[in-house]
Amino acid sequence: MTVIDLKNVTRKFGDLTAVRSVSLSMEKGICYALLGPNGAGKTTLSKMIGGVLPRHEGEMRVLGMDPWKMQSEVKAHLGVVMQSDALDDELNVLENLRIYGLFFWLKGRAFRERVAELLEFVSLTGREKMPTQALSGGMKRRLLIARALLSDPEILLLDEPTTGLDPQVRQVIWTTLRKLMEKGMTILLTTHYMEEASQLADRVGILDQGQLITEGSPTELIHRTLPSCVLEFDERESPGDAAVPDGSLVEHHGDRVYVFDDDETALRNWLGEHGISAPHLRQTSLEDVFLKLTGRGLHE
Amino acid sequence: MSNARPPTRPVRAPSVVKRVASVWVRHWRVYSDTFVANATPAVLEPVFFLLAVGLGVGRFVDTEFAGLDFASFMAPGVLAMTCVYTASFEATYGTWVRLRFQQTYEAMRATPLTVRDIFAGELLWCATKGALFGTIVGLVLLAFGKIVSPYALLIPVFGFVTAMAFGGLALTVTSLVKNMNHFQFYFTIGLTPLVFFSGLMFPVNTLPDALQGLAYALPMFHVIESFRLIISGTNHVTVSWAWACPIVLVVLASFFGWLGVHRMSGRMLK
Ligand SMILES: Nc1ncnc2c1ncn2[C@@H]1O[C@H](COP(=O)(O)OP(=O)(O)OP(=O)(O)O)[C@@H](O)[C@H]1O
Ligand SMILES: [Mg+2]
C-alpha cells in the first residue's frame, strides 16, 4: 500500500528552486532515508509532505490526501520531529507533551496514560517537571520523539533526529526507531549519517540541489553506482591516477584518494607493489556512493 | 497519479474551533503561571495615573470636561489605554518572541493546526488579555468611585473587542517588521500620538474643526468614547453620536482582526 506518493513536485523560494520536480513513493511500513548535502532541499521536501509548506508544482498524496489542501487531516496522522529542537521553552517536559497533544485535541485519562507510557518509552520518566532548557541535547531529542508519537501516527517524518548527539544516544534512538518499525511504522528519515541510513533504511533517496538523483535499497545503490571494494589512502601517497589497476575507478575527495574495484585481491596486490602507507581497504559503503554522486567540494 | 489510498479512515483532525481554542489554551497555561507578576504593573499603572491626576494635575485644572472633573473625565480613557496597550504588546513583542526565539509556532505547524488557526488563537488570546486587564482596571476605577453607569458591566466585552482591534493591527505590524526594534516606531510614532489626540485628556470637540475631523477618523477616539459611554454615562460623552462608537469598534475589530491573521499567515508561508 502506497502511503506517500509524489509526482514532479517543485518548490521555490524566490529565484531559488529548493525542490525540483521530485517524484517518489513510499510503501507502508518502510523506512525511507533521504540523504543530501546541506541545502539540498530535504527539509523543504519533508515540510511539503508534512503539510507545512505548499508546493508550487506537482502532485502529492499522503495517505491518499493532498497534504496541503487537507493539511489538518493529514497532519493528524503524522508524527513529526523537526530539525530544530522546537520545544516550548515556557513549559516543562510534561506540559510540553500535554499541550502538544491538545493541538490534536487529545486529552483525558487515556491520553495522560499514553503520555506516561511514552515518557517511559524514551526513558524520561521522572523528569516530568524539568524545564526544557535544562534538558541535554539527547533528552530533548528523545522528548521530541515522544511528542511525535503522541497522536499514534501512521507515518513519522524525522528531520535529522540524531544530529549533534553522542554515539550512545544515537544508538538509543536507533533502537527506539527499530522498535517502532517492528510495529509497522512508516518512517521518512532525513539524515547526514550514512551509517544511520544503512542501519535503518529499507530505501534510500539522494537529493542534490533539489533533485532526487538516485533511489534504491542501500545495497542496490552501492552495486549500481560503484565496484564493491575500495582502497582509501592519503593523496600524498598517490602514485598518480594512471598507475591504478586496469578497470579500477579513482575518486578524489578532499585530500583522500579512493580506488574502487570489484576484485579485492587485485587491490591488495596493487597495494603491495606501490608500498602505500596507512591504506584502508574496505567494502564500498553508502558514504562512497554519496560522495561519488553528489560530487566534490561544498555545495553552498 | 495512482489513487494511493481511499480516505476511508475516520476523520481525525479536530474542528477549527477546537484547533483555535487549543492555541488559546497554550497561551493561557503559559501565562497563568506568571499572572500576578504580569498583571501587577497593568493594575498599578492606572492607579498611579489616577492618583497623579486626581491629587496632582487635577487640582490645577478646575475646568469641567463634559461635565466631569479632570480625573473622572480621564478614567475611561485610562481603561481604554490599558486594553489597547495590553493587546499591542502581546501581538508585537509577544508574538515576535514566540516566532523568533521560542519557535512556538514551528512546533504548532507540525500538528493539525494551520497557520490561520495559530494566529486566530493568538488574536483571541490578545482579546482575552485585553478583556481581563480592562476588567481589573475597571475594578480599580470602581474603587476610586469613577464608575457611575451600570452599563460598566459591559467592560469585559468592550475590552475584548478593543483588544481584538488593536491586537489585529499589531499583528499586521508584526507581519511587516524585519527586526524587533521596529516595534519602537509603531509605539512612539503610531500609538502614542493616537492616544493623546483621541480625547483621552480633553474632549475632542474642543479641537479646531480640521483636527476634530482627524480625531474622529482615528480608531482610538471610538475606543475611548465607547468606554466613556458605558463608564460615565450618556450625559458625559463628547459627541452626540457616541452610541455609534461601539459599532465602529466592532467593525474595526473584525477588519483588523482579519487583516492581522491574514498577514501573519502570509508571512509564515513566504
Ligand atoms: N524559508 C526559506 N526562505 C528562503 N530560502 C529557503 C527557505 N527555506 C529553505 N530555503 C533554501 O532552500 C534550500 C533548501 O533548504 P532545505 O532546508 O530544504 O535544505 P536541507 O537539505 O534540509 O539542508 P540541511 O541539510 O542543511 O538541513 C536552501 O538553499 C535554503 O537556503
Ligand atoms: Mg534540513
Coordinates of C-alpha atoms and ligand atoms in Angstrom, one line a residue:
Chain A
M1 CA 0.0 0.0 0.0
T2 CA 1.4 3.4 -1.0
V3 CA 1.2 5.9 1.7
I4 CA 3.3 8.7 0.2
D5 CA 3.2 9.5 -3.5
L6 CA 4.8 12.5 -5.1
K7 CA 4.9 13.4 -8.8
N8 CA 7.1 16.1 -10.1
V9 CA 6.9 18.2 -7.0
T10 CA 8.6 21.6 -7.2
R11 CA 9.1 24.3 -4.6
K12 CA 10.8 27.6 -5.0
F13 CA 12.0 30.3 -2.6
G14 CA 12.1 33.4 -4.7
D15 CA 14.5 32.6 -7.5
L16 CA 15.9 29.6 -5.8
T17 CA 14.4 26.2 -6.7
A18 CA 14.7 24.3 -3.4
V19 CA 13.0 21.2 -4.7
R20 CA 12.9 20.4 -8.4
S21 CA 10.5 18.0 -9.9
V22 CA 10.8 15.3 -7.3
S23 CA 8.8 12.1 -7.8
L24 CA 8.9 9.4 -5.1
S25 CA 6.6 6.9 -3.5
M26 CA 6.7 5.1 -0.2
E27 CA 5.0 1.9 0.8
K28 CA 3.5 1.4 4.2
G29 CA 5.9 0.1 6.9
I30 CA 9.1 1.0 5.2
C31 CA 11.9 3.3 6.4
Y32 CA 13.0 5.7 3.7
A33 CA 16.1 7.7 4.2
L34 CA 16.5 11.0 2.5
L35 CA 20.2 11.9 2.1
G36 CA 21.7 15.0 0.6
P37 CA 24.2 17.8 1.1
N38 CA 23.3 20.9 3.2
G39 CA 20.7 22.9 1.3
A40 CA 19.7 20.1 -1.0
G41 CA 16.1 20.6 -0.1
K42 CA 15.5 17.7 2.3
T43 CA 13.7 19.8 4.9
T44 CA 11.7 21.6 2.3
L45 CA 10.5 18.3 0.8
S46 CA 9.7 16.9 4.2
K47 CA 7.8 20.0 5.1
M48 CA 5.7 19.7 1.9
I49 CA 4.9 16.1 2.7
G50 CA 4.0 17.2 6.2
G51 CA 1.5 19.8 5.1
V52 CA 3.6 22.7 6.5
L53 CA 4.6 24.2 3.2
P54 CA 2.7 24.5 -0.1
R55 CA 4.3 23.3 -3.3
H56 CA 4.5 25.3 -6.5
E57 CA 4.1 22.4 -8.9
G58 CA 3.3 18.7 -9.0
E59 CA 1.0 16.2 -7.4
M60 CA 1.2 14.9 -3.8
R61 CA -0.8 12.3 -1.9
V62 CA -0.1 11.4 1.7
L63 CA -2.4 8.7 2.9
G64 CA -4.5 9.4 -0.2
M65 CA -4.9 13.0 0.6
D66 CA -3.4 16.2 -0.7
P67 CA -1.2 17.3 2.2
W68 CA -1.6 21.0 1.6
K69 CA -5.3 21.1 0.8
M70 CA -6.2 18.7 3.6
Q71 CA -3.4 19.7 5.9
S72 CA -5.2 19.4 9.2
E73 CA -6.4 15.9 8.4
V74 CA -3.0 14.8 7.0
K75 CA -1.1 16.2 9.9
A76 CA -3.4 14.5 12.4
H77 CA -2.0 11.2 11.1
L78 CA 1.7 12.3 11.1
G79 CA 4.3 12.4 13.8
V80 CA 7.0 15.0 13.1
V81 CA 10.4 15.6 14.6
M82 CA 11.7 18.8 13.2
Q83 CA 15.3 19.7 12.5
S84 CA 15.3 22.5 15.1
D85 CA 14.5 21.4 18.7
A86 CA 11.3 23.3 18.7
L87 CA 10.2 22.5 22.2
D88 CA 8.0 25.0 24.1
D89 CA 10.6 26.7 26.4
E90 CA 7.9 28.1 28.6
L91 CA 6.5 24.7 29.5
N92 CA 8.1 21.8 31.4
V93 CA 8.5 18.3 30.0
L94 CA 5.1 17.0 30.9
E95 CA 3.3 20.2 29.8
N96 CA 5.1 20.1 26.5
L97 CA 3.5 16.8 25.8
R98 CA 0.1 17.7 27.2
I99 CA -0.2 20.9 25.3
Y100 CA 1.1 19.4 22.1
G101 CA -1.5 16.7 22.5
L102 CA -4.2 19.3 22.8
F103 CA -3.3 20.5 19.4
F104 CA -4.6 17.1 18.3
W105 CA -7.4 17.6 20.8
L106 CA -6.1 14.7 22.8
K107 CA -6.9 14.8 26.5
G108 CA -8.4 12.9 29.3
R109 CA -7.3 9.9 31.3
A110 CA -6.4 7.6 28.4
F111 CA -4.2 10.4 27.0
R112 CA -2.5 11.0 30.3
E113 CA -1.7 7.4 30.5
R114 CA -0.3 7.5 27.0
V115 CA 1.9 10.4 27.9
A116 CA 3.3 8.4 30.8
E117 CA 3.9 5.4 28.6
L118 CA 5.8 7.5 26.0
L119 CA 7.9 9.1 28.7
E120 CA 8.8 5.6 29.8
F121 CA 9.4 4.6 26.2
V122 CA 12.0 7.3 25.7
S123 CA 13.4 6.9 29.2
L124 CA 12.3 10.3 30.5
T125 CA 10.2 9.1 33.4
G126 CA 11.0 11.2 36.5
R127 CA 11.8 14.3 34.5
E128 CA 8.3 15.5 34.0
K129 CA 8.7 18.7 35.9
M130 CA 12.0 19.7 34.3
P131 CA 12.1 22.9 32.3
T132 CA 13.0 22.0 28.7
Q133 CA 16.0 24.3 28.8
A134 CA 17.5 22.1 31.4
L135 CA 17.5 19.0 29.2
S136 CA 20.6 17.8 27.4
G137 CA 20.6 17.5 23.6
G138 CA 19.9 13.8 23.8
M139 CA 17.0 14.2 26.2
K140 CA 15.5 16.9 24.1
R141 CA 15.6 14.7 21.0
R142 CA 14.0 11.8 22.9
L143 CA 11.3 14.2 24.1
L144 CA 10.7 15.3 20.6
I145 CA 10.3 11.7 19.5
A146 CA 7.9 11.0 22.3
R147 CA 6.0 14.1 21.3
A148 CA 5.8 13.0 17.7
L149 CA 4.3 9.7 18.8
L150 CA 1.6 11.2 21.0
S151 CA -1.1 11.1 18.3
D152 CA -0.3 7.5 17.5
P153 CA 0.7 8.5 13.9
E154 CA 0.7 6.3 10.8
I155 CA 3.8 8.0 9.4
L156 CA 6.8 9.5 11.1
L157 CA 8.7 12.4 9.5
L158 CA 12.1 12.7 11.2
D159 CA 14.4 15.5 10.1
E160 CA 17.9 14.8 11.3
P161 CA 16.8 13.2 14.5
T162 CA 20.3 12.3 15.7
T163 CA 22.4 15.3 14.5
G164 CA 24.6 16.6 17.3
L165 CA 24.1 13.6 19.5
D166 CA 26.8 11.4 21.0
P167 CA 27.2 7.8 19.7
Q168 CA 25.4 6.2 22.7
V169 CA 22.4 8.4 22.4
R170 CA 22.3 7.8 18.7
Q171 CA 22.2 4.1 19.4
V172 CA 19.4 4.5 21.8
I173 CA 17.4 6.5 19.3
W174 CA 18.1 3.9 16.6
T175 CA 16.9 1.1 18.9
T176 CA 13.8 3.2 19.6
L177 CA 13.1 3.6 15.9
R178 CA 13.7 -0.1 15.2
K179 CA 11.1 -0.9 17.8
L180 CA 8.6 1.3 16.1
M181 CA 9.5 -0.2 12.7
E182 CA 8.8 -3.7 14.1
K183 CA 5.3 -2.5 14.9
G184 CA 4.9 -1.4 11.3
M185 CA 5.6 2.3 11.5
T186 CA 6.3 4.1 8.2
I187 CA 9.3 6.4 8.6
L188 CA 10.7 9.2 6.4
L189 CA 14.1 9.8 7.8
T190 CA 16.3 12.7 6.8
T191 CA 19.9 12.3 7.8
H192 CA 23.5 13.2 7.1
Y193 CA 24.8 10.0 8.7
M194 CA 25.2 7.3 6.1
E195 CA 25.5 4.7 8.8
E196 CA 22.1 5.7 10.1
A197 CA 20.7 5.2 6.7
S198 CA 22.4 1.9 6.3
Q199 CA 21.3 0.7 9.6
L200 CA 17.7 1.7 9.4
A201 CA 16.5 2.3 5.9
D202 CA 14.9 -0.1 3.5
R203 CA 15.2 2.5 0.8
V204 CA 17.4 5.5 0.3
G205 CA 17.0 8.5 -1.9
I206 CA 19.7 11.1 -2.5
L207 CA 18.7 14.7 -3.1
D208 CA 21.1 17.1 -4.7
Q209 CA 20.3 20.7 -5.5
G210 CA 16.7 20.0 -5.2
Q211 CA 16.7 16.9 -7.5
L212 CA 16.3 13.3 -6.5
I213 CA 19.3 11.9 -8.2
T214 CA 19.0 8.3 -7.2
E215 CA 16.9 5.9 -5.3
G216 CA 17.0 2.3 -4.1
S217 CA 17.9 0.0 -1.3
P218 CA 21.3 0.7 0.3
T219 CA 22.9 -2.4 -1.3
E220 CA 21.2 -1.7 -4.6
L221 CA 22.6 1.8 -4.6
I222 CA 26.1 0.6 -3.8
H223 CA 26.1 -2.0 -6.5
R224 CA 24.5 0.2 -9.1
T225 CA 27.0 3.1 -8.5
L226 CA 30.4 1.7 -7.6
P227 CA 32.5 -1.5 -7.5
S228 CA 32.2 -3.4 -4.3
C229 CA 35.7 -2.8 -2.7
V230 CA 37.6 0.4 -2.1
L231 CA 41.1 1.3 -1.2
E232 CA 41.4 4.6 0.5
F233 CA 44.7 6.5 1.2
D234 CA 46.2 9.9 1.6
E235 CA 46.8 11.9 -1.6
R236 CA 50.5 12.4 -0.8
E237 CA 50.9 8.7 -1.1
S238 CA 49.4 8.5 -4.5
P239 CA 51.4 7.1 -7.4
G240 CA 49.1 9.0 -9.8
D241 CA 45.7 8.2 -11.2
A242 CA 47.3 6.5 -14.3
A243 CA 49.0 3.9 -12.1
V244 CA 45.8 2.3 -10.7
P245 CA 45.0 -1.3 -11.7
D246 CA 43.1 -1.8 -15.0
G247 CA 39.4 -1.3 -14.7
S248 CA 39.6 0.4 -11.4
L249 CA 37.8 3.7 -10.7
V250 CA 39.6 6.6 -9.0
E251 CA 37.9 9.3 -7.0
H252 CA 39.3 12.2 -5.0
H253 CA 37.6 13.8 -2.1
G254 CA 39.5 16.3 0.0
D255 CA 43.0 15.0 0.4
R256 CA 41.9 11.4 0.1
V257 CA 42.2 9.1 -2.9
Y258 CA 39.7 6.2 -3.4
V259 CA 40.4 3.4 -5.7
F260 CA 37.3 1.2 -6.4
D261 CA 37.4 -2.3 -7.8
D262 CA 35.3 -5.4 -7.6
D263 CA 38.4 -7.5 -7.3
E264 CA 39.7 -7.2 -3.7
T265 CA 42.8 -9.4 -4.4
A266 CA 43.8 -7.1 -7.3
L267 CA 43.6 -4.1 -5.0
R268 CA 45.6 -5.9 -2.3
N269 CA 48.3 -6.9 -4.8
W270 CA 48.5 -3.4 -6.2
L271 CA 48.9 -2.0 -2.7
G272 CA 51.8 -4.3 -2.2
E273 CA 53.5 -3.1 -5.4
H274 CA 53.3 0.5 -4.6
G275 CA 54.1 0.5 -0.9
I276 CA 51.5 2.9 0.1
S277 CA 51.5 3.6 3.9
A278 CA 48.4 3.7 6.1
P279 CA 46.0 2.4 3.4
H280 CA 42.4 1.4 4.2
L281 CA 40.9 -1.5 2.3
R282 CA 37.2 -2.0 2.8
Q283 CA 33.8 -2.7 1.4
T284 CA 32.2 0.1 -0.6
S285 CA 29.8 2.0 1.6
L286 CA 26.8 4.3 1.2
E287 CA 29.1 7.2 2.0
D288 CA 31.2 6.4 -1.1
V289 CA 28.1 6.4 -3.2
F290 CA 27.0 9.7 -1.7
L291 CA 30.3 11.3 -2.4
K292 CA 30.5 9.9 -5.9
L293 CA 27.0 11.1 -6.8
T294 CA 26.9 14.5 -5.1
G295 CA 30.4 15.3 -6.2
R296 CA 33.3 17.0 -4.5
G297 CA 33.5 20.3 -2.7
L298 CA 30.9 22.4 -1.0
H299 CA 27.5 22.8 -2.5
E300 CA 26.6 26.1 -0.9
Chain B
M1 CA -1.4 9.7 -10.2
S2 CA -2.3 6.5 -8.5
N3 CA -5.2 6.9 -6.2
A4 CA -3.0 5.6 -3.5
R5 CA -5.4 5.0 -0.8
P6 CA -9.1 5.9 -0.4
P7 CA -9.5 8.1 2.6
T8 CA -11.6 5.5 4.5
R9 CA -10.2 6.3 7.9
P10 CA -12.3 8.2 10.3
V11 CA -11.6 11.9 10.3
R12 CA -9.1 12.6 12.9
A13 CA -8.3 16.3 12.8
P14 CA -10.0 18.4 15.4
S15 CA -12.5 21.0 14.2
V16 CA -11.4 24.5 13.5
V17 CA -13.0 25.7 16.8
K18 CA -11.0 23.2 18.8
R19 CA -7.8 24.0 16.9
V20 CA -8.1 27.7 17.6
A21 CA -9.1 27.0 21.2
S22 CA -6.0 24.8 21.7
V23 CA -3.8 27.7 20.9
W24 CA -5.6 29.9 23.3
V25 CA -5.2 27.2 26.0
R26 CA -1.5 27.0 25.4
H27 CA -1.1 30.8 25.9
W28 CA -3.4 30.7 28.9
R29 CA -1.4 27.8 30.5
V30 CA 1.9 29.6 30.0
Y31 CA 0.5 32.9 31.1
S32 CA -1.4 31.8 34.2
D33 CA 1.8 30.8 35.9
T34 CA 3.0 34.3 35.9
F35 CA -0.3 36.1 36.1
V36 CA 0.4 38.1 39.2
A37 CA 3.8 39.3 38.1
N38 CA 2.3 40.2 34.7
A39 CA -0.9 41.8 35.9
T40 CA 0.5 43.9 38.7
P41 CA 2.0 46.6 36.6
A42 CA -1.1 46.7 34.5
V43 CA -3.1 47.5 37.6
L44 CA -0.6 49.8 39.2
E45 CA -0.2 52.0 36.2
P46 CA -3.8 53.3 36.1
V47 CA -3.7 53.6 39.9
F48 CA -0.7 55.9 39.7
F49 CA -2.2 57.7 36.8
L50 CA -5.4 58.4 38.7
L51 CA -3.6 59.4 41.8
A52 CA -1.2 61.7 39.9
V53 CA -4.1 63.3 38.1
G54 CA -6.5 63.5 40.9
L55 CA -4.1 64.7 43.6
G56 CA -1.7 66.5 41.3
V57 CA -2.6 68.0 38.0
G58 CA -6.3 67.8 38.6
R59 CA -6.0 70.4 41.4
F60 CA -4.8 73.0 38.9
V61 CA -7.4 72.2 36.3
D62 CA -10.7 73.4 37.6
T63 CA -12.5 73.4 34.3
E64 CA -15.1 70.7 33.8
F65 CA -14.8 68.4 30.9
A66 CA -18.0 67.1 29.5
G67 CA -19.5 67.9 32.9
L68 CA -16.9 65.9 34.8
D69 CA -13.8 66.8 36.9
F70 CA -10.5 66.0 35.2
A71 CA -9.8 62.7 36.8
S72 CA -13.3 61.4 36.1
F73 CA -13.1 62.6 32.6
M74 CA -9.9 60.7 32.0
A75 CA -10.8 57.5 33.8
P76 CA -12.5 55.7 30.8
G77 CA -9.5 56.7 28.6
V78 CA -7.1 55.2 31.1
L79 CA -9.0 51.9 31.0
A80 CA -9.1 52.0 27.2
M81 CA -5.4 52.6 27.0
T82 CA -4.8 49.5 29.2
C83 CA -6.7 47.4 26.7
V84 CA -5.0 48.9 23.7
Y85 CA -1.5 48.6 25.1
T86 CA -2.0 45.1 26.5
A87 CA -3.1 43.8 23.1
S88 CA -0.5 45.8 21.3
F89 CA 2.4 44.5 23.3
E90 CA 1.2 40.9 23.2
A91 CA 0.8 40.9 19.4
T92 CA 4.1 42.7 18.7
Y93 CA 6.8 41.7 21.2
G94 CA 5.0 38.7 22.5
T95 CA 4.3 37.3 19.0
W96 CA 7.8 38.1 17.8
V97 CA 9.4 36.2 20.7
R98 CA 7.3 33.2 20.0
L99 CA 8.1 33.4 16.4
R100 CA 11.9 34.1 16.5
F101 CA 13.3 32.9 19.8
Q102 CA 11.0 30.2 21.0
Q103 CA 9.8 28.6 17.8
T104 CA 6.5 28.1 19.4
Y105 CA 4.8 28.3 16.0
E106 CA 7.2 25.9 14.3
A107 CA 6.1 23.2 16.6
M108 CA 2.4 24.0 16.3
R109 CA 2.7 23.8 12.5
A110 CA 3.5 20.2 12.6
T111 CA 0.2 19.5 14.3
P112 CA -3.3 19.7 12.7
L113 CA -3.2 23.5 13.3
T114 CA -3.0 25.6 10.2
V115 CA -1.2 29.0 10.3
R116 CA -4.6 30.7 10.3
D117 CA -5.6 28.6 13.3
I118 CA -2.4 29.7 15.1
F119 CA -2.9 33.4 14.6
A120 CA -6.6 33.3 15.1
G121 CA -5.8 31.7 18.5
E122 CA -3.2 34.4 19.0
L123 CA -5.7 37.1 18.3
L124 CA -8.3 35.6 20.6
W125 CA -5.7 35.4 23.3
C126 CA -4.9 39.1 22.8
A127 CA -8.6 39.9 23.1
T128 CA -8.9 37.8 26.2
K129 CA -6.0 39.5 27.8
G130 CA -7.4 42.9 27.0
A131 CA -10.8 41.9 28.5
L132 CA -9.0 40.7 31.6
F133 CA -6.8 43.7 32.2
G134 CA -9.7 46.0 31.3
T135 CA -11.8 44.4 33.9
I136 CA -9.1 44.7 36.5
V137 CA -8.7 48.4 35.8
G138 CA -12.5 48.6 35.8
L139 CA -12.4 47.4 39.4
V140 CA -9.8 49.9 40.2
L141 CA -11.9 52.6 38.8
L142 CA -14.8 51.3 40.8
A143 CA -12.7 51.6 43.9
F144 CA -11.9 55.2 43.0
G145 CA -15.6 55.9 42.5
K146 CA -15.2 56.7 38.8
I147 CA -17.8 54.3 37.6
V148 CA -21.3 55.7 37.6
S149 CA -23.2 53.7 34.9
P150 CA -24.5 50.2 35.3
Y151 CA -23.5 49.6 31.7
A152 CA -20.0 49.4 33.0
L153 CA -20.8 45.7 33.4
L154 CA -20.0 45.6 29.7
I155 CA -16.4 46.5 30.3
P156 CA -15.1 42.9 29.7
V157 CA -16.9 42.8 26.3
F158 CA -15.7 46.2 25.3
G159 CA -12.2 45.3 26.4
F160 CA -12.3 42.2 24.3
V161 CA -13.4 44.0 21.2
T162 CA -10.9 46.8 21.7
A163 CA -8.1 44.4 22.2
M164 CA -9.1 42.4 19.2
A165 CA -9.0 45.5 17.0
F166 CA -5.6 46.6 18.3
G167 CA -4.3 43.1 18.5
G168 CA -5.1 42.6 14.9
L169 CA -3.5 45.9 14.0
A170 CA -0.4 44.9 15.9
L171 CA -0.3 41.5 14.2
T172 CA -0.4 43.4 10.9
V173 CA 2.6 45.5 12.1
T174 CA 4.4 42.3 13.2
S175 CA 3.9 40.8 9.8
L176 CA 5.8 43.7 8.2
V177 CA 8.8 44.2 10.5
K178 CA 12.2 42.6 9.9
N179 CA 13.6 43.3 13.3
M180 CA 12.2 43.7 16.8
N181 CA 13.4 47.3 17.2
H182 CA 11.0 48.4 14.6
F183 CA 8.2 48.0 17.1
Q184 CA 9.5 51.0 18.8
F185 CA 8.4 53.1 15.8
Y186 CA 4.9 51.7 16.0
F187 CA 4.6 52.5 19.6
T188 CA 6.1 56.0 19.7
I189 CA 5.0 57.3 16.3
G190 CA 1.9 55.2 15.8
L191 CA 0.2 54.5 19.0
T192 CA 1.2 57.2 21.5
P193 CA 0.0 60.3 19.5
L194 CA -3.1 58.4 18.7
V195 CA -3.8 58.1 22.4
F196 CA -3.3 61.8 23.1
F197 CA -5.3 63.2 20.2
S198 CA -8.3 60.9 20.7
G199 CA -9.9 62.6 23.6
L200 CA -8.2 61.0 26.5
M201 CA -7.2 64.2 28.2
F202 CA -9.5 66.7 26.7
P203 CA -12.8 66.5 24.7
V204 CA -12.1 66.2 21.0
N205 CA -14.9 68.7 20.2
T206 CA -12.8 71.4 21.8
L207 CA -10.2 70.9 19.0
P208 CA -10.2 73.1 15.9
D209 CA -12.6 71.7 13.2
A210 CA -9.9 70.3 10.9
L211 CA -8.2 68.4 13.8
Q212 CA -11.6 67.3 15.1
G213 CA -12.3 65.5 11.8
L214 CA -9.0 63.8 12.0
A215 CA -9.6 62.7 15.5
Y216 CA -13.0 61.2 14.5
A217 CA -11.2 59.2 11.9
L218 CA -8.8 57.6 14.4
P219 CA -9.8 54.2 15.9
M220 CA -8.7 55.4 19.3
F221 CA -11.4 58.0 19.5
H222 CA -14.0 55.4 19.1
V223 CA -12.5 53.2 21.8
I224 CA -12.3 56.0 24.3
E225 CA -15.7 57.3 23.5
S226 CA -17.2 53.8 23.8
F227 CA -15.8 53.3 27.2
R228 CA -16.9 56.8 28.3
L229 CA -20.4 55.8 27.2
I230 CA -20.5 52.7 29.5
I231 CA -18.5 54.1 32.4
S232 CA -19.5 57.8 32.7
G233 CA -22.9 57.5 31.1
T234 CA -24.5 59.2 28.1
N235 CA -24.5 62.7 29.8
H236 CA -20.8 62.9 29.6
V237 CA -19.9 61.7 26.1
T238 CA -18.2 64.3 24.0
V239 CA -20.2 63.8 20.8
S240 CA -23.9 63.3 20.3
W241 CA -23.4 60.3 18.1
A242 CA -21.3 58.4 20.7
W243 CA -23.8 55.5 20.5
A244 CA -22.3 54.7 17.1
C245 CA -18.8 54.3 18.5
P246 CA -19.2 50.7 19.8
I247 CA -20.4 49.8 16.3
V248 CA -17.4 51.3 14.7
L249 CA -15.4 49.4 17.3
V250 CA -16.9 46.1 16.2
V251 CA -16.2 46.9 12.6
L252 CA -12.6 47.8 13.4
A253 CA -12.1 44.6 15.4
S254 CA -13.5 42.5 12.5
F255 CA -11.4 44.2 9.9
F256 CA -8.1 44.5 11.8
G257 CA -8.6 41.0 13.3
W258 CA -9.0 39.5 9.8
L259 CA -6.1 41.6 8.4
G260 CA -3.7 40.6 11.2
V261 CA -4.4 36.9 10.9
H262 CA -4.3 37.1 7.2
R263 CA -1.0 39.0 7.1
M264 CA 0.8 36.9 9.7
S265 CA -0.3 33.7 8.0
G266 CA 1.1 35.0 4.7
R267 CA 4.3 35.9 6.4
M268 CA 4.7 32.3 7.7
L269 CA 4.2 30.8 4.3
K270 CA 6.6 33.0 2.4
Ligands
LIG1 N1 12.1 29.9 4.2 C1 13.1 29.9 3.3 N2 13.3 31.1 2.6 C2 14.2 31.1 1.6 N3 15.0 30.1 1.3 C3 14.9 28.9 1.9 C4 13.9 28.8 3.0 N4 13.9 27.5 3.4 C5 14.9 26.9 2.8 N5 15.5 27.8 1.9 C6 16.5 27.4 0.9 O1 16.2 26.3 0.2 C7 17.2 25.4 0.0 C8 16.9 24.0 0.6 O2 16.8 24.2 2.0 P1 16.5 23.0 3.0 O3 16.4 23.5 4.4 O4 15.3 22.2 2.4 O5 17.8 22.1 2.8 P2 18.2 20.8 3.6 O6 18.5 19.7 2.6 O7 17.3 20.4 4.7 O8 19.6 21.3 4.2 P3 20.3 20.9 5.6 O9 21.0 19.6 5.4 O10 21.3 21.9 5.9 O11 19.2 20.8 6.7 C9 18.4 26.1 0.7 O12 19.2 26.7 -0.3 C10 17.8 27.1 1.6 O13 18.7 28.2 1.8
MG2 MG 17.3 20.3 6.6

